[in-house]
Amino acid sequence: KLIYPKVTYVRNITDVDDKIIIQSQKNNESITELTSRTIEAFEEDAKSLYVLKPDYEPKATDHIPEMLKIIKTLIENKNAYLSNGHVFFSVSSTSKYGELSGMKLDEMIDGARVDVDSNKKEPGDFVLWKPSNKEELGWHSEYGYGRPGWHIECSAMSEKFLGKQFDIHGGGLDLIFPHHENEIAQSCCAFQTDFMAKYWMHNGYITVNNEKMSKSEGNFITVRDALKKFSGEVIRYSILSGHYRSPINFSFETLNESKTALDRLYRCSENYEFDEHIDEEFLVSLSNDLNTPKAISRLHELAKDYNRGNKASGQLLKSSSRILGLLNFGNYAFSSEETIKALKKGGKIIFIRHAIAPGNGDPDNINLKDCNTQRNLSKEGIKQSEKIGKFFRDNKIEIDKILSSEWCR
């Protein structure tokens, strides 16, 4: 958005598939109840990590007519066929299949997640529409009562909000085949285009303590588990420290290192606010395949320059960090009315010399309830701080009720 005048960010939500249907039945709840709760939790996690909200966040269930329109076109174009209430895409109907992964069809199918179905003409064909029974979620169509396959929703929603062709498509490495290959095939055949997206950006796999993340083996950490020990900004910094295409090793040891590094950047930028000045070398790094590790390295170079007396580097550090969603907080923060009440009731809430907390600097608009302690600051040190000491005295808050920290996020 810094470089291009108009950027449209779309993040679609799959709120109907076989796993969702099975889970809703196990929970004895509707699909809407299940997916609404999951979506809310996901969005809370994303907000905690300072992930920007998309311009559009469409749901699959709201775009069934668009999917059926594409399916009809594919059948008319001889790219899809009906079989026992199913509609399948015929991968042999397009010569482009496999261009994204650079592999032949038999190589991709071997060992991949391809459903075995006797209704298919060929093993690589994938479902566009499948029948639903009376107990399952479904929609009426000319192919019978049923629901869409997984892949077709992405073509329908991307075309609606971005057009038949667009610039960037993201996703994990594991989605290259079959999901993204299938998206490209159905979109290009339905819209008669040479490509779907100009650039495909696939992120690396996540490991936990250098081992593959696996829920079945208990080797996984949720965002909420990590947030119990570290701020969302520390987690964000840790993730951005690796290149998006490389494997991401997630561990609490790594988060501790990220916390230390982020604190260093805060100390060197505490006297500055965001402005329009962005470091050129920092931008060059991000423009080269989103090289966030190199960009972060440049931020630390700016921090070193600041410590050597180059005050302009402190400003560049502060404003450049904003592009990565870092250094989000200001320098001084004071308790809101709600926090004051909690303190007077005996609650222990951090108040510090350099408080880093959400807000615009206005004491009435800042709440420190969710701060984490990291370093100790003596009671005498708090008393000697003129602004904070006055704040406590004015609100008749005893210093003994305060836990302190050098940096609080």
mmCIF file of C-alpha atoms in Angstrom:
data_model
loop_
_atom_site.group_PDB
_atom_site.id
_atom_site.type_symbol
_atom_site.label_atom_id
_atom_site.label_comp_id
_atom_site.label_asym_id
_atom_site.label_seq_id
_atom_site.Cartn_x
_atom_site.Cartn_y
_atom_site.Cartn_z
ATOM 1 C CA LYS A 1 0.000 0.000 0.000
ATOM 2 C CA LEU A 2 3.015 2.263 0.419
ATOM 3 C CA ILE A 3 4.031 1.792 -3.219
ATOM 4 C CA TYR A 4 0.794 1.083 -5.076
ATOM 5 C CA PRO A 5 -2.167 3.489 -5.081
ATOM 6 C CA LYS A 6 -4.811 0.772 -4.721
ATOM 7 C CA VAL A 7 -4.455 -2.603 -3.036
ATOM 8 C CA THR A 8 -7.424 -4.935 -2.466
ATOM 9 C CA TYR A 9 -6.839 -7.649 0.116
ATOM 10 C CA VAL A 10 -9.249 -10.612 0.108
ATOM 11 C CA ARG A 11 -9.197 -13.488 2.624
ATOM 12 C CA ASN A 12 -11.877 -16.062 1.938
ATOM 13 C CA ILE A 13 -13.361 -18.400 4.525
ATOM 14 C CA THR A 14 -14.274 -22.028 3.914
ATOM 15 C CA ASP A 15 -17.351 -22.556 6.052
ATOM 16 C CA VAL A 16 -18.578 -25.770 4.455
ATOM 17 C CA ASP A 17 -16.707 -29.009 3.797
ATOM 18 C CA ASP A 18 -16.891 -32.631 4.892
ATOM 19 C CA LYS A 19 -14.776 -32.131 8.031
ATOM 20 C CA ILE A 20 -16.965 -29.240 9.170
ATOM 21 C CA ILE A 21 -20.117 -31.275 8.611
ATOM 22 C CA ILE A 22 -18.722 -34.232 10.578
ATOM 23 C CA GLN A 23 -17.561 -32.026 13.459
ATOM 24 C CA SER A 24 -20.882 -30.195 13.699
ATOM 25 C CA GLN A 25 -22.662 -33.544 13.928
ATOM 26 C CA LYS A 26 -20.297 -34.677 16.693
ATOM 27 C CA ASN A 27 -20.911 -31.433 18.571
ATOM 28 C CA ASN A 28 -24.659 -31.669 17.991
ATOM 29 C CA GLU A 29 -24.699 -28.096 16.713
ATOM 30 C CA SER A 30 -25.409 -26.375 13.444
ATOM 31 C CA ILE A 31 -22.646 -25.649 10.946
ATOM 32 C CA THR A 32 -23.338 -21.943 11.393
ATOM 33 C CA GLU A 33 -22.768 -22.189 15.158
ATOM 34 C CA LEU A 34 -19.532 -24.122 14.679
ATOM 35 C CA THR A 35 -18.074 -21.943 11.943
ATOM 36 C CA SER A 36 -19.110 -18.664 13.579
ATOM 37 C CA ARG A 37 -17.293 -19.618 16.756
ATOM 38 C CA THR A 38 -14.210 -20.730 14.832
ATOM 39 C CA ILE A 39 -14.155 -17.584 12.674
ATOM 40 C CA GLU A 40 -14.435 -15.383 15.761
ATOM 41 C CA ALA A 41 -11.528 -17.196 17.429
ATOM 42 C CA PHE A 42 -9.418 -16.945 14.276
ATOM 43 C CA GLU A 43 -10.058 -13.223 13.932
ATOM 44 C CA GLU A 44 -9.165 -12.648 17.585
ATOM 45 C CA ASP A 45 -5.870 -14.479 17.055
ATOM 46 C CA ALA A 46 -5.160 -12.505 13.886
ATOM 47 C CA LYS A 47 -5.846 -9.229 15.703
ATOM 48 C CA SER A 48 -3.489 -10.267 18.499
ATOM 49 C CA LEU A 49 -0.713 -10.686 15.924
ATOM 50 C CA TYR A 50 -1.486 -7.287 14.351
ATOM 51 C CA VAL A 51 -2.622 -8.854 11.089
ATOM 52 C CA LEU A 52 -4.427 -6.251 9.009
ATOM 53 C CA LYS A 53 -8.107 -6.844 8.355
ATOM 54 C CA PRO A 54 -8.847 -7.723 4.737
ATOM 55 C CA ASP A 55 -10.924 -5.430 2.557
ATOM 56 C CA TYR A 56 -13.229 -8.388 1.948
ATOM 57 C CA GLU A 57 -13.652 -11.653 3.853
ATOM 58 C CA PRO A 58 -16.232 -13.646 1.884
ATOM 59 C CA LYS A 59 -17.653 -16.970 3.026
ATOM 60 C CA ALA A 60 -18.140 -19.957 0.766
ATOM 61 C CA THR A 61 -21.765 -20.460 1.830
ATOM 62 C CA ASP A 62 -22.636 -16.950 0.641
ATOM 63 C CA HIS A 63 -21.401 -17.650 -2.895
ATOM 64 C CA ILE A 64 -23.072 -20.867 -3.986
ATOM 65 C CA PRO A 65 -24.775 -19.225 -7.018
ATOM 66 C CA GLU A 66 -21.388 -17.972 -8.264
ATOM 67 C CA MET A 67 -19.941 -21.463 -7.927
ATOM 68 C CA LEU A 68 -22.842 -23.072 -9.772
ATOM 69 C CA LYS A 69 -22.431 -20.540 -12.593
ATOM 70 C CA ILE A 70 -18.766 -21.525 -13.057
ATOM 71 C CA ILE A 71 -19.620 -25.236 -12.880
ATOM 72 C CA LYS A 72 -22.223 -24.821 -15.621
ATOM 73 C CA THR A 73 -19.704 -23.017 -17.817
ATOM 74 C CA LEU A 74 -17.116 -25.765 -17.303
ATOM 75 C CA ILE A 75 -19.634 -28.432 -18.311
ATOM 76 C CA GLU A 76 -20.574 -26.461 -21.415
ATOM 77 C CA ASN A 77 -16.888 -26.078 -22.291
ATOM 78 C CA LYS A 78 -16.333 -29.847 -21.953
ATOM 79 C CA ASN A 79 -13.971 -29.326 -19.027
ATOM 80 C CA ALA A 80 -16.324 -31.008 -16.549
ATOM 81 C CA TYR A 81 -18.751 -33.922 -16.572
ATOM 82 C CA LEU A 82 -21.642 -35.359 -14.531
ATOM 83 C CA SER A 83 -21.416 -38.743 -12.845
ATOM 84 C CA ASN A 84 -23.994 -40.167 -10.424
ATOM 85 C CA GLY A 85 -25.015 -36.816 -8.962
ATOM 86 C CA HIS A 86 -21.409 -35.549 -8.908
ATOM 87 C CA VAL A 87 -19.747 -33.015 -11.176
ATOM 88 C CA PHE A 88 -16.039 -33.574 -11.799
ATOM 89 C CA PHE A 89 -13.421 -31.447 -13.509
ATOM 90 C CA SER A 90 -11.518 -33.360 -16.170
ATOM 91 C CA VAL A 91 -7.811 -32.628 -15.724
ATOM 92 C CA SER A 92 -7.008 -34.049 -19.157
ATOM 93 C CA SER A 93 -9.161 -31.333 -20.741
ATOM 94 C CA THR A 94 -6.467 -28.692 -20.168
ATOM 95 C CA SER A 95 -2.816 -28.763 -21.134
ATOM 96 C CA LYS A 96 -1.945 -26.265 -18.385
ATOM 97 C CA TYR A 97 -2.487 -28.678 -15.534
ATOM 98 C CA GLY A 98 0.764 -29.018 -13.595
ATOM 99 C CA GLU A 99 2.399 -25.761 -14.684
ATOM 100 C CA LEU A 100 2.433 -24.301 -11.161
ATOM 101 C CA SER A 101 4.195 -27.266 -9.557
ATOM 102 C CA GLY A 102 6.252 -28.074 -12.650
ATOM 103 C CA MET A 103 5.315 -31.738 -12.386
ATOM 104 C CA LYS A 104 3.510 -34.254 -14.543
ATOM 105 C CA LEU A 105 0.081 -35.431 -13.433
ATOM 106 C CA ASP A 106 1.148 -38.972 -12.520
ATOM 107 C CA GLU A 107 4.005 -37.581 -10.425
ATOM 108 C CA MET A 108 1.659 -35.251 -8.554
ATOM 109 C CA ILE A 109 -0.954 -37.922 -7.883
ATOM 110 C CA ASP A 110 1.567 -40.420 -6.561
ATOM 111 C CA GLY A 111 1.433 -40.069 -2.771
ATOM 112 C CA ALA A 112 -0.670 -36.895 -2.823
ATOM 113 C CA ARG A 113 -4.027 -36.214 -1.200
ATOM 114 C CA VAL A 114 -6.232 -37.259 -4.113
ATOM 115 C CA ASP A 115 -9.624 -38.778 -3.308
ATOM 116 C CA VAL A 116 -10.290 -42.255 -4.665
ATOM 117 C CA ASP A 117 -13.738 -42.277 -6.254
ATOM 118 C CA SER A 118 -15.216 -44.813 -8.650
ATOM 119 C CA ASN A 119 -17.357 -42.052 -10.157
ATOM 120 C CA LYS A 120 -14.283 -40.415 -11.700
ATOM 121 C CA LYS A 121 -13.141 -41.034 -15.243
ATOM 122 C CA GLU A 122 -9.518 -40.457 -14.266
ATOM 123 C CA PRO A 123 -7.778 -40.565 -10.835
ATOM 124 C CA GLY A 124 -6.697 -36.913 -11.050
ATOM 125 C CA ASP A 125 -10.187 -35.551 -11.746
ATOM 126 C CA PHE A 126 -11.556 -33.498 -8.858
ATOM 127 C CA VAL A 127 -15.076 -32.838 -7.616
ATOM 128 C CA LEU A 128 -16.862 -29.551 -8.269
ATOM 129 C CA TRP A 129 -20.232 -30.595 -6.864
ATOM 130 C CA LYS A 130 -21.205 -33.576 -4.697
ATOM 131 C CA PRO A 131 -24.576 -34.889 -3.482
ATOM 132 C CA SER A 132 -25.739 -34.338 0.104
ATOM 133 C CA ASN A 133 -28.173 -36.518 2.024
ATOM 134 C CA LYS A 134 -31.146 -35.075 3.890
ATOM 135 C CA GLU A 135 -29.171 -34.755 7.152
ATOM 136 C CA GLU A 136 -26.298 -32.880 5.532
ATOM 137 C CA LEU A 137 -25.998 -29.259 4.515
ATOM 138 C CA GLY A 138 -26.796 -28.712 0.863
ATOM 139 C CA TRP A 139 -28.321 -26.549 -1.837
ATOM 140 C CA HIS A 140 -30.709 -27.335 -4.655
ATOM 141 C CA SER A 141 -29.173 -27.238 -8.126
ATOM 142 C CA GLU A 142 -29.772 -28.650 -11.589
ATOM 143 C CA TYR A 143 -27.340 -31.427 -10.614
ATOM 144 C CA GLY A 144 -29.384 -32.348 -7.563
ATOM 145 C CA TYR A 145 -29.319 -31.472 -3.881
ATOM 146 C CA GLY A 146 -25.700 -31.136 -2.865
ATOM 147 C CA ARG A 147 -22.761 -28.968 -1.918
ATOM 148 C CA PRO A 148 -19.613 -27.656 -3.611
ATOM 149 C CA GLY A 149 -16.208 -29.281 -3.624
ATOM 150 C CA TRP A 150 -13.400 -27.462 -1.861
ATOM 151 C CA HIS A 151 -11.574 -25.915 -4.827
ATOM 152 C CA ILE A 152 -14.424 -24.243 -6.704
ATOM 153 C CA GLU A 153 -15.176 -21.725 -3.930
ATOM 154 C CA CYS A 154 -11.816 -19.975 -4.400
ATOM 155 C CA SER A 155 -12.336 -19.414 -8.112
ATOM 156 C CA ALA A 156 -15.822 -18.043 -7.509
ATOM 157 C CA MET A 157 -14.887 -15.624 -4.741
ATOM 158 C CA SER A 158 -11.619 -14.423 -6.262
ATOM 159 C CA GLU A 159 -13.372 -13.655 -9.542
ATOM 160 C CA LYS A 160 -16.093 -11.718 -7.746
ATOM 161 C CA PHE A 161 -13.800 -9.540 -5.620
ATOM 162 C CA LEU A 162 -10.579 -9.404 -7.669
ATOM 163 C CA GLY A 163 -11.574 -10.251 -11.219
ATOM 164 C CA LYS A 164 -10.796 -13.124 -13.571
ATOM 165 C CA GLN A 165 -7.079 -12.373 -13.203
ATOM 166 C CA PHE A 166 -5.288 -10.720 -10.294
ATOM 167 C CA ASP A 167 -1.798 -10.068 -8.973
ATOM 168 C CA ILE A 168 -0.928 -12.151 -5.903
ATOM 169 C CA HIS A 169 -2.247 -15.439 -4.517
ATOM 170 C CA GLY A 170 -0.920 -16.732 -1.211
ATOM 171 C CA GLY A 171 -1.031 -20.018 0.666
ATOM 172 C CA GLY A 172 1.036 -22.797 2.206
ATOM 173 C CA LEU A 173 3.455 -25.031 0.303
ATOM 174 C CA ASP A 174 1.136 -27.981 0.891
ATOM 175 C CA LEU A 175 -1.572 -26.246 -1.178
ATOM 176 C CA ILE A 176 0.390 -26.139 -4.432
ATOM 177 C CA PHE A 177 -1.051 -29.542 -5.297
ATOM 178 C CA PRO A 178 -3.814 -30.317 -5.541
ATOM 179 C CA HIS A 179 -5.604 -27.169 -4.382
ATOM 180 C CA HIS A 180 -3.851 -24.407 -6.299
ATOM 181 C CA GLU A 181 -3.352 -26.507 -9.421
ATOM 182 C CA ASN A 182 -7.087 -27.171 -9.371
ATOM 183 C CA GLU A 183 -7.928 -23.517 -8.836
ATOM 184 C CA ILE A 184 -5.852 -22.505 -11.848
ATOM 185 C CA ALA A 185 -7.342 -25.217 -14.047
ATOM 186 C CA GLN A 186 -10.990 -24.418 -13.306
ATOM 187 C CA SER A 187 -10.518 -20.619 -13.418
ATOM 188 C CA CYS A 188 -8.574 -20.544 -16.681
ATOM 189 C CA CYS A 189 -10.982 -22.960 -18.352
ATOM 190 C CA ALA A 190 -14.105 -21.147 -17.105
ATOM 191 C CA PHE A 191 -12.889 -17.615 -17.847
ATOM 192 C CA GLN A 192 -10.793 -18.479 -20.927
ATOM 193 C CA THR A 193 -7.671 -16.838 -19.518
ATOM 194 C CA ASP A 194 -3.951 -17.677 -19.723
ATOM 195 C CA PHE A 195 -3.351 -17.360 -15.989
ATOM 196 C CA MET A 196 -5.223 -16.902 -12.732
ATOM 197 C CA ALA A 197 -2.671 -14.971 -10.629
ATOM 198 C CA LYS A 198 0.590 -13.332 -11.687
ATOM 199 C CA TYR A 199 2.472 -14.300 -8.545
ATOM 200 C CA TRP A 200 2.056 -17.268 -6.229
ATOM 201 C CA MET A 201 3.559 -16.835 -2.745
ATOM 202 C CA HIS A 202 3.773 -20.063 -0.750
ATOM 203 C CA ASN A 203 4.913 -20.035 2.872
ATOM 204 C CA GLY A 204 7.107 -22.752 4.351
ATOM 205 C CA TYR A 205 6.030 -25.437 6.776
ATOM 206 C CA ILE A 206 5.963 -24.765 10.507
ATOM 207 C CA THR A 207 7.996 -26.918 12.869
ATOM 208 C CA VAL A 208 7.861 -26.881 16.668
ATOM 209 C CA ASN A 209 11.221 -27.282 18.394
ATOM 210 C CA ASN A 210 12.643 -28.421 15.041
ATOM 211 C CA GLU A 211 10.081 -31.208 14.673
ATOM 212 C CA LYS A 212 7.087 -31.310 12.333
ATOM 213 C CA MET A 213 3.996 -29.718 13.835
ATOM 214 C CA SER A 214 1.500 -32.510 14.446
ATOM 215 C CA LYS A 215 -1.705 -32.310 16.425
ATOM 216 C CA SER A 216 -2.017 -36.096 16.568
ATOM 217 C CA GLU A 217 1.438 -36.355 18.166
ATOM 218 C CA GLY A 218 0.807 -33.438 20.518
ATOM 219 C CA ASN A 219 3.625 -31.422 18.969
ATOM 220 C CA PHE A 220 1.905 -28.116 18.370
ATOM 221 C CA ILE A 221 1.493 -24.689 19.952
ATOM 222 C CA THR A 222 -1.581 -22.547 19.400
ATOM 223 C CA VAL A 223 -1.452 -18.778 19.093
ATOM 224 C CA ARG A 224 -3.352 -18.520 22.370
ATOM 225 C CA ASP A 225 -0.841 -20.749 24.133
ATOM 226 C CA ALA A 226 1.981 -18.502 22.946
ATOM 227 C CA LEU A 227 0.069 -15.344 23.940
ATOM 228 C CA LYS A 228 -0.011 -16.541 27.556
ATOM 229 C CA LYS A 229 3.749 -16.007 27.702
ATOM 230 C CA PHE A 230 4.500 -13.434 25.008
ATOM 231 C CA SER A 231 2.837 -10.472 23.378
ATOM 232 C CA GLY A 232 1.424 -10.767 19.869
ATOM 233 C CA GLU A 233 4.062 -8.348 18.631
ATOM 234 C CA VAL A 234 6.869 -10.602 19.863
ATOM 235 C CA ILE A 235 5.285 -13.569 18.070
ATOM 236 C CA ARG A 236 4.931 -11.465 14.932
ATOM 237 C CA TYR A 237 8.572 -10.392 15.111
ATOM 238 C CA SER A 238 9.674 -14.007 15.512
ATOM 239 C CA ILE A 239 7.720 -15.139 12.438
ATOM 240 C CA LEU A 240 8.961 -12.245 10.315
ATOM 241 C CA SER A 241 12.552 -13.022 11.284
ATOM 242 C CA GLY A 242 12.465 -15.940 8.862
ATOM 243 C CA HIS A 243 11.766 -15.743 5.133
ATOM 244 C CA TYR A 244 8.197 -16.688 4.307
ATOM 245 C CA ARG A 245 9.286 -19.439 1.891
ATOM 246 C CA SER A 246 11.599 -21.060 4.444
ATOM 247 C CA PRO A 247 10.538 -23.515 7.151
ATOM 248 C CA ILE A 248 9.483 -21.702 10.312
ATOM 249 C CA ASN A 249 10.757 -23.221 13.548
ATOM 250 C CA PHE A 250 8.537 -22.153 16.440
ATOM 251 C CA SER A 251 9.818 -22.452 20.022
ATOM 252 C CA PHE A 252 9.626 -20.482 23.253
ATOM 253 C CA GLU A 253 13.401 -20.135 23.151
ATOM 254 C CA THR A 254 13.080 -18.358 19.802
ATOM 255 C CA LEU A 255 10.357 -16.121 21.231
ATOM 256 C CA ASN A 256 12.624 -15.153 24.125
ATOM 257 C CA GLU A 257 15.301 -14.128 21.636
ATOM 258 C CA SER A 258 12.724 -12.166 19.639
ATOM 259 C CA LYS A 259 11.558 -10.376 22.789
ATOM 260 C CA THR A 260 15.104 -9.239 23.535
ATOM 261 C CA ALA A 261 15.647 -8.062 19.981
ATOM 262 C CA LEU A 262 12.337 -6.205 19.849
ATOM 263 C CA ASP A 263 13.022 -4.474 23.157
ATOM 264 C CA ARG A 264 16.274 -3.193 21.676
ATOM 265 C CA LEU A 265 14.395 -1.615 18.785
ATOM 266 C CA TYR A 266 11.897 -0.030 21.168
ATOM 267 C CA ARG A 267 14.648 1.551 23.244
ATOM 268 C CA CYS A 268 16.168 3.143 20.150
ATOM 269 C CA SER A 269 12.886 4.530 18.833
ATOM 270 C CA GLU A 270 11.083 5.563 22.025
ATOM 271 C CA ASN A 271 11.374 9.306 21.381
ATOM 272 C CA TYR A 272 9.822 9.207 17.915
ATOM 273 C CA GLU A 273 6.388 8.933 16.323
ATOM 274 C CA PHE A 274 5.499 7.414 12.955
ATOM 275 C CA ASP A 275 5.963 9.705 9.962
ATOM 276 C CA GLU A 276 6.328 9.358 6.182
ATOM 277 C CA HIS A 277 10.115 8.814 6.186
ATOM 278 C CA ILE A 278 10.958 5.193 5.288
ATOM 279 C CA ASP A 279 14.492 3.848 4.985
ATOM 280 C CA GLU A 280 15.318 3.120 1.347
ATOM 281 C CA GLU A 281 17.502 0.074 2.022
ATOM 282 C CA PHE A 282 14.720 -1.372 4.174
ATOM 283 C CA LEU A 283 12.232 -0.987 1.301
ATOM 284 C CA VAL A 284 14.638 -2.558 -1.202
ATOM 285 C CA SER A 285 14.803 -5.670 0.991
ATOM 286 C CA LEU A 286 11.028 -5.997 1.184
ATOM 287 C CA SER A 287 10.726 -5.436 -2.570
ATOM 288 C CA ASN A 288 12.983 -8.454 -3.148
ATOM 289 C CA ASP A 289 10.544 -11.332 -2.627
ATOM 290 C CA LEU A 290 9.410 -9.908 0.707
ATOM 291 C CA ASN A 291 12.784 -10.471 2.372
ATOM 292 C CA THR A 292 11.696 -9.729 5.928
ATOM 293 C CA PRO A 293 14.866 -11.150 7.593
ATOM 294 C CA LYS A 294 17.021 -8.700 5.663
ATOM 295 C CA ALA A 295 14.579 -5.868 6.378
ATOM 296 C CA ILE A 296 14.708 -6.620 10.116
ATOM 297 C CA SER A 297 18.497 -6.760 9.934
ATOM 298 C CA ARG A 298 18.395 -3.264 8.469
ATOM 299 C CA LEU A 299 16.227 -2.092 11.388
ATOM 300 C CA HIS A 300 18.924 -3.240 13.795
ATOM 301 C CA GLU A 301 21.550 -1.409 11.743
ATOM 302 C CA LEU A 302 19.480 1.740 12.165
ATOM 303 C CA ALA A 303 19.308 1.049 15.907
ATOM 304 C CA LYS A 304 23.102 0.822 16.039
ATOM 305 C CA ASP A 305 23.406 4.089 14.124
ATOM 306 C CA TYR A 306 21.049 5.715 16.612
ATOM 307 C CA ASN A 307 23.166 4.516 19.528
ATOM 308 C CA ARG A 308 26.206 6.027 17.836
ATOM 309 C CA GLY A 309 24.474 9.404 17.926
ATOM 310 C CA ASN A 310 22.655 9.490 14.577
ATOM 311 C CA LYS A 311 19.239 10.668 15.747
ATOM 312 C CA ALA A 312 17.801 10.582 12.212
ATOM 313 C CA SER A 313 18.231 6.787 12.286
ATOM 314 C CA GLY A 314 15.870 6.617 15.258
ATOM 315 C CA GLN A 315 13.133 8.244 13.201
ATOM 316 C CA LEU A 316 13.786 5.953 10.221
ATOM 317 C CA LEU A 317 13.717 2.960 12.557
ATOM 318 C CA LYS A 318 10.347 3.942 14.022
ATOM 319 C CA SER A 319 8.610 4.719 10.719
ATOM 320 C CA SER A 320 10.094 1.811 8.754
ATOM 321 C CA SER A 321 9.067 -0.690 11.438
ATOM 322 C CA ARG A 322 5.452 0.254 10.908
ATOM 323 C CA ILE A 323 5.572 -1.358 7.443
ATOM 324 C CA LEU A 324 6.181 -4.690 9.193
ATOM 325 C CA GLY A 325 3.541 -4.049 11.851
ATOM 326 C CA LEU A 326 6.198 -3.545 14.541
ATOM 327 C CA LEU A 327 6.858 -0.866 17.190
ATOM 328 C CA ASN A 328 3.135 -0.243 17.361
ATOM 329 C CA PHE A 329 3.077 1.449 20.739
ATOM 330 C CA GLY A 330 4.011 4.860 22.079
ATOM 331 C CA ASN A 331 6.319 5.883 24.897
ATOM 332 C CA TYR A 332 4.251 6.746 27.956
ATOM 333 C CA ALA A 333 0.954 5.281 29.051
ATOM 334 C CA PHE A 334 -1.261 5.945 32.033
ATOM 335 C CA SER A 335 -4.123 3.974 33.502
ATOM 336 C CA SER A 336 -7.666 4.376 32.312
ATOM 337 C CA GLU A 337 -10.549 4.782 34.743
ATOM 338 C CA GLU A 338 -11.199 1.037 34.623
ATOM 339 C CA THR A 339 -7.586 0.310 35.551
ATOM 340 C CA ILE A 340 -7.653 2.824 38.386
ATOM 341 C CA LYS A 341 -10.666 1.033 39.887
ATOM 342 C CA ALA A 342 -8.880 -2.312 39.636
ATOM 343 C CA LEU A 343 -5.807 -0.898 41.399
ATOM 344 C CA LYS A 344 -7.873 0.603 44.223
ATOM 345 C CA LYS A 345 -9.477 -2.788 44.766
ATOM 346 C CA GLY A 346 -6.037 -4.289 45.288
ATOM 347 C CA GLY A 347 -5.372 -5.563 41.801
ATOM 348 C CA LYS A 348 -1.766 -5.712 40.621
ATOM 349 C CA ILE A 349 -1.297 -3.871 37.353
ATOM 350 C CA ILE A 350 1.959 -2.845 35.766
ATOM 351 C CA PHE A 351 2.964 0.763 35.794
ATOM 352 C CA ILE A 352 6.431 1.689 34.664
ATOM 353 C CA ARG A 353 8.923 4.327 33.641
ATOM 354 C CA HIS A 354 8.571 3.525 29.942
ATOM 355 C CA ALA A 355 5.104 2.025 29.486
ATOM 356 C CA ILE A 356 4.415 0.646 26.055
ATOM 357 C CA ALA A 357 0.708 0.144 25.609
ATOM 358 C CA PRO A 358 -2.023 0.692 23.012
ATOM 359 C CA GLY A 359 -3.212 4.258 22.784
ATOM 360 C CA ASN A 360 -2.491 7.688 21.385
ATOM 361 C CA GLY A 361 -0.782 9.168 24.423
ATOM 362 C CA ASP A 362 -4.016 10.373 26.023
ATOM 363 C CA PRO A 363 -4.185 8.992 29.596
ATOM 364 C CA ASP A 364 -7.948 8.608 29.368
ATOM 365 C CA ASN A 365 -7.757 6.285 26.374
ATOM 366 C CA ILE A 366 -5.191 3.748 27.584
ATOM 367 C CA ASN A 367 -5.757 0.546 29.516
ATOM 368 C CA LEU A 368 -2.841 -1.390 30.968
ATOM 369 C CA LYS A 369 -4.749 -4.416 32.227
ATOM 370 C CA ASP A 370 -3.214 -6.788 29.687
ATOM 371 C CA CYS A 371 0.433 -5.792 30.051
ATOM 372 C CA ASN A 372 3.085 -8.408 30.811
ATOM 373 C CA THR A 373 5.978 -7.988 33.259
ATOM 374 C CA GLN A 374 9.496 -8.434 31.960
ATOM 375 C CA ARG A 375 11.986 -6.475 34.106
ATOM 376 C CA ASN A 376 11.939 -5.140 37.640
ATOM 377 C CA LEU A 377 11.982 -1.451 38.509
ATOM 378 C CA SER A 378 12.363 -0.495 42.174
ATOM 379 C CA LYS A 379 9.511 1.105 44.118
ATOM 380 C CA GLU A 380 11.809 4.044 44.798
ATOM 381 C CA GLY A 381 12.388 4.365 41.071
ATOM 382 C CA ILE A 382 8.658 4.603 40.470
ATOM 383 C CA LYS A 383 8.269 7.216 43.204
ATOM 384 C CA GLN A 384 11.040 9.292 41.661
ATOM 385 C CA SER A 385 9.373 9.343 38.274
ATOM 386 C CA GLU A 386 7.584 12.687 38.362
ATOM 387 C CA LYS A 387 4.725 11.958 35.945
ATOM 388 C CA ILE A 388 3.956 8.464 37.165
ATOM 389 C CA GLY A 389 4.401 9.372 40.811
ATOM 390 C CA LYS A 390 1.946 12.250 40.462
ATOM 391 C CA PHE A 391 -0.510 9.963 38.686
ATOM 392 C CA PHE A 392 -0.446 7.501 41.579
ATOM 393 C CA ARG A 393 -0.733 10.215 44.211
ATOM 394 C CA ASP A 394 -3.641 11.933 42.432
ATOM 395 C CA ASN A 395 -5.540 8.641 42.288
ATOM 396 C CA LYS A 396 -4.533 7.550 45.815
ATOM 397 C CA ILE A 397 -2.926 4.353 44.543
ATOM 398 C CA GLU A 398 -0.295 2.725 46.764
ATOM 399 C CA ILE A 399 3.002 1.828 45.128
ATOM 400 C CA ASP A 400 2.888 -1.574 46.866
ATOM 401 C CA LYS A 401 0.004 -2.556 44.589
ATOM 402 C CA ILE A 402 2.051 -2.023 41.449
ATOM 403 C CA LEU A 403 4.176 -4.553 39.604
ATOM 404 C CA SER A 404 6.759 -2.810 37.476
ATOM 405 C CA SER A 405 8.533 -3.370 34.198
ATOM 406 C CA GLU A 406 11.115 -1.674 32.016
ATOM 407 C CA TRP A 407 9.148 -2.480 28.872
ATOM 408 C CA CYS A 408 5.507 -3.435 28.734
ATOM 409 C CA ARG A 409 3.534 -4.596 25.708
#
